[in-house]
Structures are given as structure tokens and as C-alpha cells.
Short mmCIF file of C-alpha atoms and ligand atoms in Angstrom, two decimals:
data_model
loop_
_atom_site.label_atom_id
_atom_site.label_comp_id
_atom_site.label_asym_id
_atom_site.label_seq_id
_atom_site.Cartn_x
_atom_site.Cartn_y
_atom_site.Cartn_z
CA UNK A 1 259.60 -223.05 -105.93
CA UNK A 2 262.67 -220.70 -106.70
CA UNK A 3 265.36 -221.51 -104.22
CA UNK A 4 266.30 -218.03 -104.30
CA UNK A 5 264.27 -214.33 -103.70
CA UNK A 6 263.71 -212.29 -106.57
CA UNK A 7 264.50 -209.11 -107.20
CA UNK A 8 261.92 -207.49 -105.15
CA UNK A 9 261.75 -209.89 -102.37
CA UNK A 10 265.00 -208.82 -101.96
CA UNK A 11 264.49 -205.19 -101.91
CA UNK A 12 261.17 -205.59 -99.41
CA UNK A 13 263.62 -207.82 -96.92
CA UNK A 14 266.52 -204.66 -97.05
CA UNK A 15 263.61 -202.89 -95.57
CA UNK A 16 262.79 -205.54 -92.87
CA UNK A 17 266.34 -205.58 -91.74
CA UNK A 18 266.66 -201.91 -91.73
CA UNK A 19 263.63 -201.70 -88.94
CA UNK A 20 265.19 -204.28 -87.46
CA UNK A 21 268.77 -202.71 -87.61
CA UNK A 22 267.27 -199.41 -86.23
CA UNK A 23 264.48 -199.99 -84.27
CA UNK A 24 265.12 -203.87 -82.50
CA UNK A 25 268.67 -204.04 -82.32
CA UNK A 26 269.27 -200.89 -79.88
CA UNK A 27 266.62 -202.19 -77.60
CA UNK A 28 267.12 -205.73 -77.74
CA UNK A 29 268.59 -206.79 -74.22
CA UNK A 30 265.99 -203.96 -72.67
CA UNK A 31 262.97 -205.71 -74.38
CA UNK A 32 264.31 -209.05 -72.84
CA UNK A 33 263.97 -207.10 -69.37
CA UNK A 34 261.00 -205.35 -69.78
CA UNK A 35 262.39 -201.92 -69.88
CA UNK A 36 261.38 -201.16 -73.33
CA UNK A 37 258.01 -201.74 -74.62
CA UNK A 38 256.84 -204.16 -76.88
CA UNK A 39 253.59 -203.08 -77.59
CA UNK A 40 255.26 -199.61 -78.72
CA UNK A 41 257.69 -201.99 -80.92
CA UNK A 42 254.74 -203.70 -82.64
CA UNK A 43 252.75 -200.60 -82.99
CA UNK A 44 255.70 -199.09 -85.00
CA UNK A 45 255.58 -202.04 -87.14
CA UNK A 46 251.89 -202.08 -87.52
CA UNK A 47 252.26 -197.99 -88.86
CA UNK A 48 254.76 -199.22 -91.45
CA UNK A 49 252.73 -202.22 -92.75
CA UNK A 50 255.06 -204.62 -91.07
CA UNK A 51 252.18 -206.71 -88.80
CA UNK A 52 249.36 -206.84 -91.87
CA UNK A 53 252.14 -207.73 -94.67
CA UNK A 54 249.80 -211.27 -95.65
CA UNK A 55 246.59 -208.67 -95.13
CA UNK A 56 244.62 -208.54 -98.35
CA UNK A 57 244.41 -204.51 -99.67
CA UNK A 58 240.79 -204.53 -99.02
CA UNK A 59 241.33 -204.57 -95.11
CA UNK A 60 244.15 -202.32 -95.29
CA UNK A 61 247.17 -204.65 -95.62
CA UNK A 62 250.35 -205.43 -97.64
CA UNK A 63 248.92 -208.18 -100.06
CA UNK A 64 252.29 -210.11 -99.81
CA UNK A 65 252.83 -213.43 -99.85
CA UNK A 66 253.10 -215.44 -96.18
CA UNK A 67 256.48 -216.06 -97.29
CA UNK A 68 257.01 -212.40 -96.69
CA UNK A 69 255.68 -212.21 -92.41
CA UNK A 70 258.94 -215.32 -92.49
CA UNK A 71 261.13 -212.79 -93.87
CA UNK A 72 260.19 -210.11 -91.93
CA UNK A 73 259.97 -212.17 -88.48
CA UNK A 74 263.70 -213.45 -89.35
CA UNK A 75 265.07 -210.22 -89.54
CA UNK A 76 263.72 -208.88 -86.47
CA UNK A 77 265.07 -212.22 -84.88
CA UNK A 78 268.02 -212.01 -85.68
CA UNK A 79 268.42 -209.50 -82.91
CA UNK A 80 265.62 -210.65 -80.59
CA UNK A 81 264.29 -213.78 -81.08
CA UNK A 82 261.20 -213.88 -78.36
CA UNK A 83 259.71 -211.65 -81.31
CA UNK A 84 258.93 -214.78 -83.10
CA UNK A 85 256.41 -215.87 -80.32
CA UNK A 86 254.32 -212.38 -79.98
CA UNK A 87 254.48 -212.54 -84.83
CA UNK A 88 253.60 -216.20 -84.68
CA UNK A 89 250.13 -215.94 -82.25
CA UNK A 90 249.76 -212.51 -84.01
CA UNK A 91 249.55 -214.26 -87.72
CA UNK A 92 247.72 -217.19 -86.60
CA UNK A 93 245.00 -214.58 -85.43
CA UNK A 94 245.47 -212.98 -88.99
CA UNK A 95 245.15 -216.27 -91.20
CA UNK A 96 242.57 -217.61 -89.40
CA UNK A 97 240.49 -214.53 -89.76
CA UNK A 98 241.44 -214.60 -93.59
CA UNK A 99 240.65 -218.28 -94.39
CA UNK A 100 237.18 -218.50 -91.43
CA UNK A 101 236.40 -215.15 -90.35
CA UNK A 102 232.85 -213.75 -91.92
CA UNK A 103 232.89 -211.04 -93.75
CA UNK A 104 231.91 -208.78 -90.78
CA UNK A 105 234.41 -210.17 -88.36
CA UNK A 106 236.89 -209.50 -91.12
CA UNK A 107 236.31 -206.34 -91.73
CA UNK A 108 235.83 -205.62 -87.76
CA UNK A 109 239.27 -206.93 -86.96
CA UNK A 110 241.55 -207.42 -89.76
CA UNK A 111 242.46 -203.39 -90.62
CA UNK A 112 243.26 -202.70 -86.79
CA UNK A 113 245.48 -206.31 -86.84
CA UNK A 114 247.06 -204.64 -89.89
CA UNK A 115 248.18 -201.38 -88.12
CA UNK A 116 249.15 -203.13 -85.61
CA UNK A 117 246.54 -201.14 -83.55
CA UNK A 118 245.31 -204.49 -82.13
CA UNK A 119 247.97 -207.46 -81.46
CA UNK A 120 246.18 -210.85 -81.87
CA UNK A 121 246.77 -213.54 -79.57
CA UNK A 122 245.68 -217.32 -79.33
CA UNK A 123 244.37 -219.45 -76.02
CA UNK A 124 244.37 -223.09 -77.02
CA UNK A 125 246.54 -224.43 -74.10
CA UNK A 126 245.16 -225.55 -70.91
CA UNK A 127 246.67 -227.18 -67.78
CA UNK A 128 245.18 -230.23 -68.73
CA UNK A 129 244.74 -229.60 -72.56
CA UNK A 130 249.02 -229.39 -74.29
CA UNK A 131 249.38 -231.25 -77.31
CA UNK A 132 246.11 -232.67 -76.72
CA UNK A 133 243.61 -229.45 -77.68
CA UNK A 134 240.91 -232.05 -77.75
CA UNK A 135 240.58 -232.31 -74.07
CA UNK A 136 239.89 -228.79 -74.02
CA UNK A 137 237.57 -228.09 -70.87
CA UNK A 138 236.97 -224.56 -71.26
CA UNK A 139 233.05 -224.21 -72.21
CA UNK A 140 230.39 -221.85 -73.91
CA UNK A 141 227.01 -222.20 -72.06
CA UNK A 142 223.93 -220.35 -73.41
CA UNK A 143 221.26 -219.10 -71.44
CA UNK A 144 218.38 -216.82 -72.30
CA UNK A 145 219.57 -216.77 -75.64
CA UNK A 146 222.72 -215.35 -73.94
CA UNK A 147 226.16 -216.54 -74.41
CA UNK A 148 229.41 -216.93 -71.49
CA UNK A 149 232.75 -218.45 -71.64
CA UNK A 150 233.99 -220.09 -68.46
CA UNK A 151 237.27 -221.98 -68.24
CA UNK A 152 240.84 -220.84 -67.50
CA UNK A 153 244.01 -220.70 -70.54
CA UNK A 154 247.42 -220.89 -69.88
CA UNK A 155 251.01 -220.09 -71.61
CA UNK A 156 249.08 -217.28 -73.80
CA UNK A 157 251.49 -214.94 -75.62
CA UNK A 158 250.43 -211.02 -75.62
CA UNK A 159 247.13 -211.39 -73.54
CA UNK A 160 248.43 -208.73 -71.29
CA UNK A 161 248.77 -206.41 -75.07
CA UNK A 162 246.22 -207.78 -76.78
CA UNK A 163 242.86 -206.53 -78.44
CA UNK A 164 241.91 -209.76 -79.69
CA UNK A 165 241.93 -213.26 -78.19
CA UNK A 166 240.97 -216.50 -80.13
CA UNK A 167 239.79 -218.48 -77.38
CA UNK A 168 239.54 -222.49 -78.50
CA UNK A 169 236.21 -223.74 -75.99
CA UNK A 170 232.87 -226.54 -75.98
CA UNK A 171 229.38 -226.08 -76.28
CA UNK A 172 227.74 -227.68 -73.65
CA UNK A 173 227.46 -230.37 -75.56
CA UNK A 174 231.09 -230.95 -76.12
CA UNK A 175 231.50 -229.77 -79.49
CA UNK A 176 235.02 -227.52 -80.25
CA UNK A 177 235.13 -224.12 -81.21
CA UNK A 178 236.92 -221.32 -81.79
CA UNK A 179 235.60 -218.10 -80.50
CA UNK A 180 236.82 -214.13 -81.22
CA UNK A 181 236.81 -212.39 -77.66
CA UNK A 182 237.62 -209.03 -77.00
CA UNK A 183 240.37 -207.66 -74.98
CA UNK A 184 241.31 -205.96 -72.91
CA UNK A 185 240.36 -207.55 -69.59
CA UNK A 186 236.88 -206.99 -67.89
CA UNK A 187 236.28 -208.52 -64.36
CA UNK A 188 234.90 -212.03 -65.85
CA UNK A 189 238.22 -212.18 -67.83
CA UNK A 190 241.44 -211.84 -65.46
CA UNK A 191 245.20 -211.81 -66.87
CA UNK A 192 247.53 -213.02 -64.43
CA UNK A 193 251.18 -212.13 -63.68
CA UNK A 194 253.50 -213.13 -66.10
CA UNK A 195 254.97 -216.68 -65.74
CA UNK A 196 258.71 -216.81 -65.46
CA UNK A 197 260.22 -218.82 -67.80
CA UNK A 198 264.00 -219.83 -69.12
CA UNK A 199 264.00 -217.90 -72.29
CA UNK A 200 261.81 -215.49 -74.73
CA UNK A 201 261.93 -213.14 -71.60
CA UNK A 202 260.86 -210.30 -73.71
CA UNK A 203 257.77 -212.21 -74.55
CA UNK A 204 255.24 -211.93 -71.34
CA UNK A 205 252.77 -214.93 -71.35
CA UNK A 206 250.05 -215.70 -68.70
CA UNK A 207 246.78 -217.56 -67.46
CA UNK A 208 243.37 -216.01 -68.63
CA UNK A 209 240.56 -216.87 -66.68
CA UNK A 210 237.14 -216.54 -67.80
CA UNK A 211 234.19 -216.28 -65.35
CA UNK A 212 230.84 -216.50 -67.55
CA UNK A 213 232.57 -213.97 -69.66
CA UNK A 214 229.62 -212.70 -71.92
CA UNK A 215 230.00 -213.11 -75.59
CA UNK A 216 228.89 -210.74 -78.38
CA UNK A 217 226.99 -212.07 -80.86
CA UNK A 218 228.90 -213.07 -84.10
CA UNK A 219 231.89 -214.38 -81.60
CA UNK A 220 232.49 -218.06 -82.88
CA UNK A 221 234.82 -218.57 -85.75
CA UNK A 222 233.08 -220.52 -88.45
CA UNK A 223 234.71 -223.92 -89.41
CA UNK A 224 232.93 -223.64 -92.69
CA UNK A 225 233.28 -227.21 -94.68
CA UNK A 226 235.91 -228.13 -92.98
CA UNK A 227 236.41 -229.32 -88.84
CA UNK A 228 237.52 -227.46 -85.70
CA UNK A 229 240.42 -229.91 -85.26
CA UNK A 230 241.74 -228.97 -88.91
CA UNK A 231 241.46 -225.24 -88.12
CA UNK A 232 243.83 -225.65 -84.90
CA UNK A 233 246.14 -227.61 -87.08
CA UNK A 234 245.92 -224.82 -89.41
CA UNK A 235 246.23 -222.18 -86.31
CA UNK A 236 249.78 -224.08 -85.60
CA UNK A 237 251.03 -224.80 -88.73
CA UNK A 238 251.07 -220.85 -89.36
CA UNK A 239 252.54 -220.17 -85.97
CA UNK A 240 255.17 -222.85 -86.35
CA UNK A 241 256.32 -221.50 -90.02
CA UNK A 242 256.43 -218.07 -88.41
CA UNK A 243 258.47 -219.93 -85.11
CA UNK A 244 260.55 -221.13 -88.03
CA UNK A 245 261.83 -217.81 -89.47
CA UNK A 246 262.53 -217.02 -85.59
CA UNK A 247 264.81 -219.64 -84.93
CA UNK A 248 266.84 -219.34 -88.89
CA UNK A 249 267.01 -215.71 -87.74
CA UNK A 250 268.21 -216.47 -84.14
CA UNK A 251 270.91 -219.04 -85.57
CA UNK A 252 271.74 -216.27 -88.55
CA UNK A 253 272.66 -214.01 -85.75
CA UNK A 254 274.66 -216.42 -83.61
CA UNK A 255 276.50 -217.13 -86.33
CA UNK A 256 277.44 -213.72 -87.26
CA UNK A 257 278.51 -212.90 -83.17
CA UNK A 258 280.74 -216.07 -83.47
CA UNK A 259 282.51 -215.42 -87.24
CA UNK A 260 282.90 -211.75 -85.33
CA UNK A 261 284.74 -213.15 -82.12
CA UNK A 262 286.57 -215.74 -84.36
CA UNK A 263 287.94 -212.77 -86.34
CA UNK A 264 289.15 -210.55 -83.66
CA UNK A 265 290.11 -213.19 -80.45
CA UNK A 266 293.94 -214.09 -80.08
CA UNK A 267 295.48 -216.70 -78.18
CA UNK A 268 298.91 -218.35 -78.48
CA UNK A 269 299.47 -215.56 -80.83
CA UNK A 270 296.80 -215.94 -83.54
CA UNK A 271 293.55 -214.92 -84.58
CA UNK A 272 291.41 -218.30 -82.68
CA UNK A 273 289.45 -217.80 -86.50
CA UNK A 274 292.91 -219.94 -88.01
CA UNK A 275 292.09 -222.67 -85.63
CA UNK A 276 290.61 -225.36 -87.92
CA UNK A 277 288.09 -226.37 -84.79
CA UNK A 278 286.95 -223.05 -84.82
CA UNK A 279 286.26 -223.14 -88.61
CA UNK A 280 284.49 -226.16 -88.65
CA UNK A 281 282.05 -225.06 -85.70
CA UNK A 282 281.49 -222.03 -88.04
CA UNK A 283 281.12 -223.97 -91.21
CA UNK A 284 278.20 -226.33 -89.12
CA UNK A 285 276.73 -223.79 -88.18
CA UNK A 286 276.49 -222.16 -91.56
CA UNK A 287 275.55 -225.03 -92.90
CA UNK A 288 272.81 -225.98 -90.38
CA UNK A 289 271.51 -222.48 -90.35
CA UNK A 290 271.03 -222.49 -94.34
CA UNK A 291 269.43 -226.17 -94.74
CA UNK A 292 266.68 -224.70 -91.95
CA UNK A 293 266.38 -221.32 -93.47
CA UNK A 294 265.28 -223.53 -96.84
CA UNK A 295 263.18 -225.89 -95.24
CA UNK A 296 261.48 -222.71 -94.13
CA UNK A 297 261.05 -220.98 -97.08
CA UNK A 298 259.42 -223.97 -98.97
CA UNK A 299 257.21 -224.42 -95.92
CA UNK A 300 255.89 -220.44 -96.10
CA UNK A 301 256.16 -220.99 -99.98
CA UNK A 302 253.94 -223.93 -99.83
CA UNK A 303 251.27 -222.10 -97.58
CA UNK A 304 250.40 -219.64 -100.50
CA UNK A 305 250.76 -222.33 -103.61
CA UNK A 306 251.07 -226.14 -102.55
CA UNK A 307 248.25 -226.32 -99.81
CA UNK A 308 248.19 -230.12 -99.66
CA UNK A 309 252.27 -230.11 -98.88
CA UNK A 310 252.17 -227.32 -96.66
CA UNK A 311 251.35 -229.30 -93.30
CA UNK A 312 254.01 -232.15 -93.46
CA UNK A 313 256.70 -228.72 -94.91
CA UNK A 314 255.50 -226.65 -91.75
CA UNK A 315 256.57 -229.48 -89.64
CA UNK A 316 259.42 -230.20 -91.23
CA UNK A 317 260.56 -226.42 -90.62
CA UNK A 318 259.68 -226.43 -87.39
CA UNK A 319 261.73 -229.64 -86.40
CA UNK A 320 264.58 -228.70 -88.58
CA UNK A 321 265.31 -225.09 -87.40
CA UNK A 322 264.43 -225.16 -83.57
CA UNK A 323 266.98 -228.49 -83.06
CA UNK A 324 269.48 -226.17 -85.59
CA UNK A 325 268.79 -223.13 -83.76
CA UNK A 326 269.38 -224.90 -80.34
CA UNK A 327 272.40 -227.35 -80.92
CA UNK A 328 273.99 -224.34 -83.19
CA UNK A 329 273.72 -221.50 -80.79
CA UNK A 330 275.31 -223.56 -78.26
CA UNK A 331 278.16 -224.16 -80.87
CA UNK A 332 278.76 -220.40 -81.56
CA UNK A 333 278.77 -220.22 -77.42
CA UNK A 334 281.82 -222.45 -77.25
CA UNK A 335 283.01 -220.56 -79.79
CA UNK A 336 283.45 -217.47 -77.41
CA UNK A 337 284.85 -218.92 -74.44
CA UNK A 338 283.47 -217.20 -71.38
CA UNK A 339 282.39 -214.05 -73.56
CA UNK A 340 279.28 -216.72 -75.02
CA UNK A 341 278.07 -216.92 -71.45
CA UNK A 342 278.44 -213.79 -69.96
CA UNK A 343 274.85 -211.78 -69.83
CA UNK A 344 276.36 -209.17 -71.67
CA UNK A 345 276.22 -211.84 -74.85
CA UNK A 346 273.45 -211.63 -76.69
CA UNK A 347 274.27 -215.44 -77.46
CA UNK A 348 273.38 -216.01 -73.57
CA UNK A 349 270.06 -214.96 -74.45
CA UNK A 350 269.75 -216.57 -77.80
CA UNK A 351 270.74 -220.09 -76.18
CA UNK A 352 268.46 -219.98 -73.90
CA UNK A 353 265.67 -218.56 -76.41
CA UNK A 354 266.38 -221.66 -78.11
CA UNK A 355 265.41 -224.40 -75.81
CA UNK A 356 261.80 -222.83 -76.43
CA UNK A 357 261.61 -223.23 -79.65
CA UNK A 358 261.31 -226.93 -79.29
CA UNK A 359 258.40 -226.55 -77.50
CA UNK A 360 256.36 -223.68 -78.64
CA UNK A 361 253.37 -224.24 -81.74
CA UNK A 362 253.92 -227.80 -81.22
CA UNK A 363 256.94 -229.78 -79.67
CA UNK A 364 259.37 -231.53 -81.85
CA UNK A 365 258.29 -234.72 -80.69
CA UNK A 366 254.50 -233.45 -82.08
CA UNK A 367 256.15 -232.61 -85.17
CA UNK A 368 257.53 -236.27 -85.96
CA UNK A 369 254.04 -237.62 -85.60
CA UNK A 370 252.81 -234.86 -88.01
CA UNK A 371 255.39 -236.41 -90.41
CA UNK A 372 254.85 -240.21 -89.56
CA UNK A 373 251.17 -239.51 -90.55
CA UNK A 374 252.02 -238.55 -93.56
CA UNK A 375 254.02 -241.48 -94.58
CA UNK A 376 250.76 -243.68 -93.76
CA UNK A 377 251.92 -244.88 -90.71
C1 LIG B 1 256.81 -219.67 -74.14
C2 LIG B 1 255.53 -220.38 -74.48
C3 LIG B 1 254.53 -219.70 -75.16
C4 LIG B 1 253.32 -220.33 -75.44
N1 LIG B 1 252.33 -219.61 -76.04
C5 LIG B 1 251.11 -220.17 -76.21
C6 LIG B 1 250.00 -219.39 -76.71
O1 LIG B 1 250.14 -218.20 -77.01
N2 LIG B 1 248.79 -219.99 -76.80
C7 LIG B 1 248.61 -221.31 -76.45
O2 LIG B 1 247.48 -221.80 -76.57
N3 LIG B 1 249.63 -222.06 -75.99
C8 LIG B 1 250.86 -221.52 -75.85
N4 LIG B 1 251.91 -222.27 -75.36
C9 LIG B 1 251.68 -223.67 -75.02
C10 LIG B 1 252.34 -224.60 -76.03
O3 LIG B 1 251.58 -224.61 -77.21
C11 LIG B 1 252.44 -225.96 -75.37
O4 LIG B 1 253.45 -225.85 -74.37
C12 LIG B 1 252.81 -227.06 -76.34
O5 LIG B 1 251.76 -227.27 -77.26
C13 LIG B 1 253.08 -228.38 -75.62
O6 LIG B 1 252.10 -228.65 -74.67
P1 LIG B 1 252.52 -228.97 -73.16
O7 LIG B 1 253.54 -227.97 -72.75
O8 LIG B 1 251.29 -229.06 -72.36
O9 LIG B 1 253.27 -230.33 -73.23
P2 LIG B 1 252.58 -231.86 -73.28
O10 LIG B 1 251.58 -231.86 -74.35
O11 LIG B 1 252.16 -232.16 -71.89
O12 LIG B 1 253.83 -232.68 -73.67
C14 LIG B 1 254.82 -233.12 -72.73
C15 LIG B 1 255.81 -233.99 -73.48
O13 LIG B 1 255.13 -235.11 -74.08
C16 LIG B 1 255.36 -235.12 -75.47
N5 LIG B 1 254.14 -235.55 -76.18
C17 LIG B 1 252.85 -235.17 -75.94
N6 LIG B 1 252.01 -235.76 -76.78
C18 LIG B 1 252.77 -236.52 -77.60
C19 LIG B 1 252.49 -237.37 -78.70
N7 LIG B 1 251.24 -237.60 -79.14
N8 LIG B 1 253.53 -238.03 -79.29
C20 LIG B 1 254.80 -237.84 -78.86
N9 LIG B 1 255.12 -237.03 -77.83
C21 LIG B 1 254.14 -236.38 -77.22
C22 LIG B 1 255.72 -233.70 -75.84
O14 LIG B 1 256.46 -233.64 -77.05
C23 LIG B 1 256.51 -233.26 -74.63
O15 LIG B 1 257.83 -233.69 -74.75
C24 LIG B 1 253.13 -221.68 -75.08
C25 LIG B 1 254.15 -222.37 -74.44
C26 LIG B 1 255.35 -221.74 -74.13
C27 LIG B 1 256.43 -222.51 -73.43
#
């Protein structure tokens, strides 16, 4: 892997950061309180490519590498990061499709995904079901040759904007599956309110209940040669890279609001940026920030063209940047004073964004077993 972009890498991420410059950064704080939308945000990608960029040409994508949806989500995060949650569910839908999807429910779903059109989301999480997907107790019952979902999801990011849902359920017989269900919400398939939560405000997420919710025909997602298990695992290790380039962005940006403050605050007469504990916070954070950001680039790298490395790199990632992004942003806090913690910041809201990360497409705690497993232990 090249440590470093190439030429036109670097030209296709100016472009990223110039949507994000003009169309996230101005609406930032009012996406956070729901007084800008963020279906119309996404849909605006979707028309410029931005939510299909890993979308073969055939279904109307970008053909870019997955390393490219990192870049992409980073840039936008650097602004807001609760964008990483809606990109990460929304690429999971995307991958999955690409790697299990037949060629029918391909070519159903993948162009709209791709124009952003339809925003995917994924319900694995249950109240009794967290890291453990296995105890999954949602189920698909046939009768009369006809099939129904009952069961209830929780914590699932952009059901209330979605147009597709994959829903993780058993057969009667207690074997997993993933199934393609269509949004939005009929009677048998109710979207609650939106749970409050600590950060990623700008990110809605809610309960979807599903009351012998008839499924079309070709709705299961084939596991092909391989297991249902492996496909979540595969469903999370996508989401997590993409979680990843959220939390390099969001600890890119703090750093930049506290280098800015260090520059321009005075006290005892002199720039608080000559203060050698000031420039060591800033040099951690740099530091931390760029370690992550590499970690996360071989991990997205590694998706595309060093399969059998890229679960124990996606974990890696994961770990790596959410602790970085969540120690470091409360760093470039303390570098502000008061100004860090005042809801004007936008470090107020990256801080608390943070704490998320840790817990989102698999804890930290999850991750470390990933990466015990694969020492063999
Ligand atoms: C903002 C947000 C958005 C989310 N979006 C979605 C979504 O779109 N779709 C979806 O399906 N889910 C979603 N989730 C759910 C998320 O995937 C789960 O919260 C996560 O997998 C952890 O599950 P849990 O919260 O039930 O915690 P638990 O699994 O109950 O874990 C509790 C604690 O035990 C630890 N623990 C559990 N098992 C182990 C183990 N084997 N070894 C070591 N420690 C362990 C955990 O690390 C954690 O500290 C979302 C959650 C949040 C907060």
C-alpha cells in the first residue's frame, strides 16, 4: 500500500472537501438540531455521485475504490461528524448488495442507492440482541407460501429516511438471515420517535417494529458459500472503516479549531500558541489524529486488495481512531478554555460526538476480541 494518495486521489478528495466546505459546513450546528435536512443533504450528494462512489458503472456509480467513500465521509466530518453514522449504514447496505445481492436485487436497488434517491439503512440490533446478533429474536414465518417479518429493531440509523432496510431475522426454524425490506413505513412496520441520545444529534435513530410485515418475494439476501454470521461481520467491518474516516475527520477538525484559538488567544500578554503546554496538546493531537487517519487508510485499502487482512485492519481502525478522536477532542477543548465548551463550539459537539464512536459498528471492547482472535487466542 502507498502511504500517500496519488495524484488523482488527491484531486477527487479537493472535490469532497469543497461539498463539504460549501454545502456541510454552513449547516452544520442546524443539522445537529434538526433544522436543516439531512435527507436533502444526502440527496445532493447522491446527484453528484458522492453516495454510489464504490458503485460499479453498470448500476450507475463511481467505480472508485472503498478507500474513496473514507475520503469522502472524512471530509464531510470534519464539519459534522454524525454524518459518519447515516455513510456507514448507507455503505454497508451498498457492499452487501455488491458482494450478496442477486443480480435482480442489484439492479433493483443499487442505481437509486447511487443517486442517493434511496438511503440504505441496517436493523441488526435488538434490545436483547447488541454485540451478540446471534440471539437475534426477530423471525420470518411462512404461511400459504406467504412470507411476514415479526420482531421489533432498535438504535437503527435513517429508518425514518430510508427506502431500504436490511433487516437481520430467523426462519422458524432458527436459522439467520438477512432480508431486503422496503421502506417507507406501512402499518405492519412502525418507526418510532427518535431516541435522544448524548451525541450524533444530527443523526435520528429509532425502534422499527414489524407486525407480520409481508415480504416480497426475492427479499432474503443470499449468503452464497459463505455463512450469515460472516456476512454481519462483513456488514460491520464496512460500517466501522466508514465510522473510521468519521472520527480522523472529527479529530482533523478539532485540531484545526484548537491550532486556530492557539494562534489568536492572549493572556499574560502572549499569543497562549507560545505556551509550550499548548504546543504539546497540539503536537498529540496531530500526532494521534495522523497514526488513526493511517490505520484507516490501510484498513479501506485492504478492503479492495488484501481481503484476508482487512477484518483484523478494520478493527484496528476502528479502535485506534474513536479512542483518538475521543481523548483528542477533549484535548483541543482544554485547549480553548471556556470557548471549547460553550454550545457555540463546534468542539462541544464534536466531544460529545465522540463518546459514540466507541460504541457504534461494534464497541471497542468488541474490537479487541476481533484482534485477540486473530492472534490465535
Ligand atoms: C448512535 C447509535 C447508532 C446505532 N445504529 C445502529 C444501526 O443503524 N443498526 C443497528 O443494528 N444497530 C445500531 N446501533 C447499535 C450498536 O450497533 C450497538 O449499540 C453496539 O453493537 C453495542 O451493542 P449494545 O449497545 O447492545 O451493547 P452490549 O452488547 O450490551 O455491550 C455492553 C458492554 O459490554 C461489552 N461487551 C459485550 N460483549 C462483549 C464481549 N464479547 N467481549 C467484551 N466486551 C463485551 C461492550 O463492549 C459494552 O461495553 C447503534 C447504536 C448507537 C449508539
Amino acid at each position: 500500500m502507498n502511504t500517500t494518495l496519488s495524484t488523482s486521489q488527491e484531486a477527487q478528495m479537493e472535490q469532497y472537501r469543497i461539498f463539504a466546505r460549501e454545502q456541510v459546513a454552513p449547516i452544520a450546528q442546524l443539522l445537529e438540531t434538526r433544522q436543516s435536512s439531512l435527507k436533502e443533504l444526502l440527496f445532493a450528494a447522491g446527484q453528484k455521485g458522492y453516495m454510489g462512489l464504490s458503485v460499479p458503472k453498470e448500476y450507475g456509480g463511481s467505480n472508485l475504490p472503498f478507500l474513496d467513500v473514507v475520503l469522502f465521509t472524512e471530509q464531510l466530518a470534519y464539519f459534522e461528524p454524525g454524518l459518519g453514522l447515516s455513510l456507514a449504514s448507507h455503505t454497508a447496505v451498498i457492499e452487501l448488495l455488491k458482494k450478496y445481492g442477486s443480480d435482480n436485487q442489484k439492479s433493483r436497488y443499487l442505481p437509486l442507492l447511487a443517486r442517493g434517491e434511496c438511503i440504505g439503512a441496517v436493523a441488526f440490533n435488538e434490545a436483547k440482541a447488541g454485540t451478540d446478533f446471534e440471539a437475534t429474536e426477530t423471525i420470518v414465518s411462512v404461511k400459504d407460501g406467504k412470507s411476514t417479518i415479526s420482531g421489533s429493531k432498535t438504535w437503527v440509523v435513517n429508518a425514518d429516511i430510508c427506502g431500504l432496510i436490511i433487516v437481520l431475522a430467523k426462519s422458524a426454524e432458527g436459522a439467520l438471515a438477512m432480508y431486503l425490506v422496503d421502506a417507507p413505513a406501512a402499518k405492519t412496520m412502525i418507526i418510532s420517535a427518535d431516541k435522544p441520545k448524548l451525541g450524533m444529534r444530527s443523526q435520528s435513530t429509532n425502534d422499527v417494529q414489524f407486525t407480520e410485515h409481508v415480504l416480497p418475494g426475492e427479499s432474503a439476501l443470499s449468503a452464497g458459500s459463505s455463512t450469515v454470521h460472516e456476512q454481519v461481520l462483513f456488514a460491520l467491518d464496512i460500517a466501522k472503516v466508514v465510522m473510521s474516516g468519521a472520527a480522523v475527520g472529527l479529530s482533523e477538525g478539532a485540531l484545526e479549531c484548537a491550532a486556530e484559538y492557539a494562534r489568536t488567544r492572549e493572556q499574560f500578554g502572549q499569543s497562549i500558541g507560545n505556551l509550550q503546554a499548548i504546543q504539546w496538546k497540539l503536537a498529540d493531537i496531530s500526532l494521534d489524529s495522523r497514526a488513526s487517519r493511517l490505520l484507516t487508510y490501510r484498513a479501506a485499502w485492504s478492503k479492495d486488495n488484501d481481503t484476508a487482512a482487512f477484518r483484523k485492519n478494520a478493527a484496528m481502525a476502528k479502535a485506534m481512531s474513536a479512542r483518538t478522536a475521543r481523548l483528542q477532542s477533549a484535548e483541543a477543548l482544554q485547549v480553548m478554555g471556556a470557548e471549547g465548551i460553550s454550545a457555540d463550539s463546534p468542539l462541544e459537539r464534536f466531544y460529545r460526538d465522540s463518546k459514540v464512536m466507541e460504541i457504534v459498528e461494534g464497541t471497542s471492547e468488541y474490537q479487541k476480541v476481533l484482534l485477540t482472535k486473530e492472534l490465535g487466542i
